Amino acid sequence: FIAENGLVLSSKYSVIELEDINGTASFTLYNDKLYGGNVNNYLSIEAKYSTIELKAVKDVAADLYNTDLETSSMGNLSIESKYSKVRTGDAANITINSYSDKYSFGNTGNIKFTDKYSDLKAEVSRDLILDCYTSTVSIAGMNNVDLISKYGKYELDSVTNLHISSCYSDNFQVQSIQTLNVSESKYCTYKLGYLSSQLLLKEGYSDKFFITGTPADFKGIKVNGKYVKIEMAVYEALNYRFKANLKYPKLDIDEESMDVKIKILESSQLEMEATKGAVTDGMAEFVLYGYDVSLTFTTPSQSLY
């Protein structure tokens, strides 16, 4: 049926078919199957053990438990859910509080994703705020990302800026990124296909970084950590400053090509300052502090995996 001014629907154990809804709509469902057309206004859903299939919908607020929701597209989405699946095409801004769910989107606006044991997939998005625990996130493109995570897996194609407040035992695979800024990291692996600007690691512990490409105007890295391993491709013609204050250093950085200003090695403690090439304002900097830090420079043609 067609509802011109809105629909309030409460149902249990039913199969429901709806045409387009031009007003607002509110569904309360329990063990139902609902199939409908477009919802051209605000939609509210509370559902358990149900299946919902709709065409294009406007803004949605949902509370789902063990429910499948599928639409062709939607406006803004605000949702709390457990043990559910949500699939849609393009969407506007998204706010999710999730437990053991699966989400799949086309292109979106901003995403705020707070979850445990859930999967999130999307095409091109804008800014993201992620607070994740044992999650799998796969997104094609995004601007700025703020992340807190434990035991997560992240597959990201293109990122402008990724800021990680804290992460623990996570795996990151990023094809292209401008800046990676990590405040606190432990037992994480970062595989970056192309890092165009800089890496900042304020506090790392037993992390691994593999960077296969950097540009001629790369800004460099600043790293402080313990048991951190970095293997990165560096453009041959790149001029840079190098500074290190390390206990038990492990460096393979083509020191022969540098003009070494200071190098003091006492009881496995290294203090070193050097430059490569002509010194200019704003040139790249490689700065290392910490304990048992490993840095290896490679050429872009070498595989680091």
Coordinates of C-alpha atoms in Angstrom, one line a residue:
F1 CA 0.0 0.0 0.0
I2 CA 1.0 3.7 -0.4
A3 CA 1.2 5.9 2.6
E4 CA 1.1 9.6 1.8
N5 CA 1.6 11.1 5.3
G6 CA 3.7 8.5 7.0
L7 CA 3.5 5.0 8.3
V8 CA 3.7 3.4 11.7
L9 CA 4.1 -0.4 11.4
S10 CA 4.4 -3.0 14.2
S11 CA 4.6 -6.7 13.3
K12 CA 5.6 -10.2 14.4
Y13 CA 6.1 -13.3 12.3
S14 CA 4.8 -11.7 9.1
V15 CA 5.7 -11.2 5.4
I16 CA 5.1 -7.6 4.5
E17 CA 5.1 -5.9 1.0
L18 CA 5.1 -2.1 0.7
E19 CA 5.0 0.3 -2.2
D20 CA 6.7 3.7 -2.0
I21 CA 6.3 5.7 1.2
N22 CA 6.2 9.4 0.8
G23 CA 5.9 10.4 4.4
T24 CA 7.9 9.3 7.4
A25 CA 8.0 5.7 8.4
S26 CA 8.5 3.7 11.6
F27 CA 8.9 -0.1 11.6
T28 CA 9.0 -2.3 14.7
L29 CA 9.6 -5.8 13.6
Y30 CA 10.1 -9.2 15.2
N31 CA 10.9 -12.2 13.0
D32 CA 9.5 -10.5 9.9
K33 CA 10.3 -10.2 6.3
L34 CA 9.6 -6.8 4.8
Y35 CA 10.0 -5.8 1.2
G36 CA 9.4 -2.3 0.0
G37 CA 10.0 0.5 -2.5
N38 CA 11.4 4.0 -1.9
V39 CA 11.1 5.7 1.5
N40 CA 11.1 9.4 0.7
N41 CA 11.4 10.7 4.2
Y42 CA 12.8 9.8 7.6
L43 CA 12.8 6.1 8.4
S44 CA 13.0 4.6 12.0
I45 CA 13.6 0.9 12.4
E46 CA 13.6 -1.4 15.4
A47 CA 14.0 -5.0 14.4
K48 CA 15.0 -8.4 15.7
Y49 CA 15.5 -11.6 13.7
S50 CA 14.1 -9.9 10.6
T51 CA 14.9 -9.3 6.9
I52 CA 14.3 -5.8 5.4
E53 CA 14.8 -5.0 1.7
L54 CA 14.1 -1.5 0.4
K55 CA 15.0 0.7 -2.5
A56 CA 16.3 4.2 -2.0
V57 CA 15.6 5.7 1.5
K58 CA 16.3 9.0 3.1
D59 CA 17.8 9.4 6.6
V60 CA 17.6 6.2 8.7
A61 CA 17.8 5.6 12.4
A62 CA 18.0 1.9 13.3
D63 CA 18.3 -0.5 16.2
L64 CA 18.9 -4.0 14.9
Y65 CA 19.5 -7.4 16.4
N66 CA 20.3 -10.4 14.2
T67 CA 18.6 -8.6 11.2
D68 CA 19.5 -8.1 7.6
L69 CA 18.9 -4.7 6.1
E70 CA 19.5 -3.9 2.4
T71 CA 18.7 -0.8 0.5
S72 CA 19.8 0.6 -2.9
S73 CA 20.9 3.9 -1.3
M74 CA 20.3 6.0 1.7
G75 CA 20.8 9.4 3.3
N76 CA 22.3 9.7 6.8
L77 CA 22.5 6.6 8.8
S78 CA 22.6 6.3 12.6
I79 CA 22.5 2.7 13.8
E80 CA 23.1 0.4 16.8
S81 CA 23.3 -3.2 16.0
K82 CA 24.3 -6.7 17.0
Y83 CA 24.8 -9.8 14.9
S84 CA 23.3 -8.0 11.8
K85 CA 24.2 -7.4 8.2
V86 CA 23.7 -4.0 6.5
R87 CA 24.2 -3.5 2.7
T88 CA 23.5 -0.4 0.7
G89 CA 24.8 1.6 -2.3
D90 CA 25.8 5.2 -1.8
A91 CA 25.1 6.8 1.6
A92 CA 25.6 10.2 3.3
N93 CA 27.1 10.5 6.8
I94 CA 27.2 7.3 8.8
T95 CA 27.3 6.7 12.6
I96 CA 27.6 3.0 13.7
N97 CA 27.7 1.3 17.1
S98 CA 28.3 -2.3 16.3
Y99 CA 28.9 -5.8 17.7
S100 CA 29.6 -8.7 15.5
D101 CA 28.1 -7.2 12.4
K102 CA 28.9 -6.9 8.7
Y103 CA 28.5 -3.5 6.8
S104 CA 28.9 -2.8 3.1
F105 CA 28.5 0.6 1.5
G106 CA 29.2 2.3 -1.8
N107 CA 30.5 5.9 -1.7
T108 CA 29.7 7.7 1.6
G109 CA 30.2 10.9 3.5
N110 CA 31.9 10.9 6.9
I111 CA 31.9 7.6 8.9
K112 CA 32.0 7.1 12.6
F113 CA 32.4 3.4 13.4
T114 CA 32.6 2.1 17.0
D115 CA 32.6 -1.7 17.1
K116 CA 33.7 -5.1 18.3
Y117 CA 34.2 -8.1 16.0
S118 CA 32.6 -6.4 13.0
D119 CA 33.5 -5.9 9.3
L120 CA 33.2 -2.6 7.4
K121 CA 33.5 -2.1 3.7
A122 CA 33.1 1.0 1.6
E123 CA 34.2 2.7 -1.6
V124 CA 35.2 6.3 -1.5
S125 CA 34.4 8.1 1.9
R126 CA 35.4 11.4 3.4
D127 CA 36.6 11.6 7.0
L128 CA 36.6 8.6 9.3
I129 CA 36.6 8.1 13.1
L130 CA 37.2 4.5 14.0
D131 CA 37.2 2.9 17.4
C132 CA 37.6 -0.8 16.7
Y133 CA 38.3 -4.2 18.4
T134 CA 39.0 -7.3 16.4
S135 CA 37.6 -5.6 13.3
T136 CA 38.2 -5.9 9.5
V137 CA 38.0 -2.6 7.6
S138 CA 38.3 -2.3 3.8
I139 CA 37.8 1.1 2.2
A140 CA 38.9 2.3 -1.2
G141 CA 39.5 6.0 -0.6
M142 CA 39.2 8.5 2.3
N143 CA 40.6 11.8 3.5
N144 CA 41.4 12.0 7.2
V145 CA 41.2 9.0 9.5
D146 CA 41.4 9.0 13.3
L147 CA 41.8 5.5 14.7
I148 CA 41.9 3.6 18.0
S149 CA 42.2 -0.2 17.5
K150 CA 43.2 -3.6 18.9
Y151 CA 43.6 -6.8 16.9
G152 CA 42.3 -5.2 13.7
K153 CA 42.9 -5.8 10.0
Y154 CA 42.9 -2.7 7.7
E155 CA 43.0 -2.7 3.9
L156 CA 43.0 0.9 2.6
D157 CA 43.6 1.9 -1.0
S158 CA 44.1 5.7 -0.8
V159 CA 44.4 7.7 2.4
T160 CA 45.3 11.4 2.8
N161 CA 46.2 11.4 6.5
L162 CA 45.9 8.5 9.0
H163 CA 46.3 9.4 12.6
I164 CA 46.4 6.5 15.0
S165 CA 45.9 7.4 18.7
S166 CA 46.7 3.9 19.9
C167 CA 46.8 0.4 18.3
Y168 CA 47.7 -3.0 19.5
S169 CA 48.5 -6.1 17.4
D170 CA 46.9 -4.6 14.2
N171 CA 47.8 -5.2 10.6
F172 CA 47.7 -2.3 8.1
Q173 CA 47.9 -2.6 4.3
V174 CA 47.7 0.7 2.5
Q175 CA 48.3 1.2 -1.2
S176 CA 48.9 5.0 -1.1
I177 CA 49.1 7.4 1.9
Q178 CA 50.2 11.0 2.4
T179 CA 51.0 11.1 6.1
L180 CA 51.0 8.3 8.8
N181 CA 51.0 9.8 12.3
V182 CA 51.1 7.2 15.1
S183 CA 50.9 8.3 18.7
E184 CA 51.2 4.8 20.3
S185 CA 51.6 1.4 18.7
K186 CA 52.5 -2.1 19.9
Y187 CA 53.1 -5.3 18.0
C188 CA 51.6 -3.9 14.7
T189 CA 52.6 -4.4 11.1
Y190 CA 52.3 -1.6 8.5
K191 CA 52.7 -2.3 4.8
L192 CA 52.6 0.9 2.8
G193 CA 52.8 0.8 -0.9
Y194 CA 53.5 4.5 -1.4
L195 CA 54.1 7.1 1.4
S196 CA 54.2 10.5 -0.2
S197 CA 54.9 12.8 2.8
Q198 CA 56.0 11.5 6.1
L199 CA 55.9 8.9 8.9
L200 CA 55.6 10.1 12.5
L201 CA 55.9 7.5 15.3
K202 CA 55.8 9.0 18.8
E203 CA 55.9 5.7 20.7
G204 CA 56.3 2.3 19.1
Y205 CA 57.0 -1.1 20.6
S206 CA 57.8 -4.2 18.5
D207 CA 56.3 -2.7 15.3
K208 CA 57.3 -3.4 11.7
F209 CA 57.0 -0.9 8.8
F210 CA 57.5 -1.9 5.2
I211 CA 57.3 1.1 2.7
T212 CA 57.8 0.2 -1.0
G213 CA 57.8 3.7 -2.5
T214 CA 58.5 7.4 -1.6
P215 CA 58.7 10.5 -3.8
A216 CA 61.6 12.9 -4.7
D217 CA 60.0 15.5 -2.3
F218 CA 59.6 13.1 0.6
K219 CA 59.6 14.9 4.0
G220 CA 61.1 12.0 6.0
I221 CA 60.4 10.1 9.2
K222 CA 60.5 10.8 12.9
V223 CA 60.5 7.6 15.0
N224 CA 60.8 6.9 18.7
G225 CA 60.5 3.3 19.8
K226 CA 61.8 0.0 21.1
Y227 CA 62.3 -3.1 18.9
V228 CA 61.0 -1.2 15.8
K229 CA 61.9 -2.4 12.3
I230 CA 61.6 -0.1 9.3
E231 CA 62.4 -1.1 5.7
M232 CA 61.7 1.6 3.3
A233 CA 62.4 2.6 -0.3
V234 CA 64.1 6.0 -0.7
Y235 CA 64.4 7.9 -3.9
E236 CA 68.1 7.8 -5.0
A237 CA 68.4 11.5 -5.5
L238 CA 66.7 12.5 -2.2
N239 CA 68.8 14.9 -0.1
Y240 CA 68.1 14.7 3.6
R241 CA 69.3 15.2 7.2
F242 CA 69.9 12.2 9.3
K243 CA 69.9 12.2 13.1
A244 CA 69.9 9.3 15.5
N245 CA 70.2 8.7 19.3
L246 CA 69.9 4.9 19.7
K247 CA 70.8 2.0 22.0
Y248 CA 71.6 -1.1 19.9
P249 CA 71.1 0.5 16.5
K250 CA 70.7 -1.6 13.3
L251 CA 71.2 0.7 10.4
D252 CA 71.7 0.0 6.7
I253 CA 71.4 3.5 5.2
D254 CA 74.2 4.0 2.7
E255 CA 76.3 5.9 5.1
E256 CA 79.0 6.2 2.5
S257 CA 76.9 8.7 0.6
M258 CA 76.5 11.0 3.6
D259 CA 78.5 13.8 5.1
V260 CA 78.8 12.7 8.7
K261 CA 79.0 15.6 11.2
I262 CA 78.8 13.6 14.4
K263 CA 79.2 9.9 15.1
I264 CA 79.8 8.7 18.6
L265 CA 79.3 5.0 19.5
E266 CA 79.9 4.0 23.1
S267 CA 78.6 0.9 24.8
S268 CA 76.1 0.2 22.0
Q269 CA 74.8 3.8 22.3
L270 CA 74.9 5.7 19.0
E271 CA 74.7 9.4 18.5
M272 CA 74.9 10.5 14.9
E273 CA 74.2 13.5 12.8
A274 CA 74.7 13.6 9.0
T275 CA 73.5 15.1 5.7
K276 CA 73.2 13.7 2.2
G277 CA 73.4 16.1 -0.7
A278 CA 73.0 19.9 -0.7
V279 CA 71.6 21.3 2.6
T280 CA 68.5 23.3 2.1
D281 CA 65.7 24.7 4.2
G282 CA 62.8 22.2 4.5
M283 CA 64.8 19.2 3.2
A284 CA 63.8 15.7 4.3
E285 CA 64.7 14.6 7.8
F286 CA 65.2 11.1 9.1
V287 CA 65.2 11.2 12.9
L288 CA 65.5 8.1 15.1
Y289 CA 65.3 7.7 18.9
G290 CA 65.0 4.6 21.0
Y291 CA 66.2 1.1 21.7
D292 CA 67.0 -1.7 19.2
V293 CA 65.6 0.3 16.2
S294 CA 66.3 -1.1 12.8
L295 CA 66.3 1.1 9.6
T296 CA 67.0 -0.2 6.1
F297 CA 67.0 2.0 3.0
T298 CA 66.2 0.2 -0.2
T299 CA 65.5 1.3 -3.8
P300 CA 61.9 1.3 -5.1
S301 CA 62.5 -1.7 -7.3
Q302 CA 63.3 -4.0 -4.4
S303 CA 60.5 -6.0 -2.8
L304 CA 60.2 -5.6 0.9
Y305 CA 57.7 -8.4 1.5

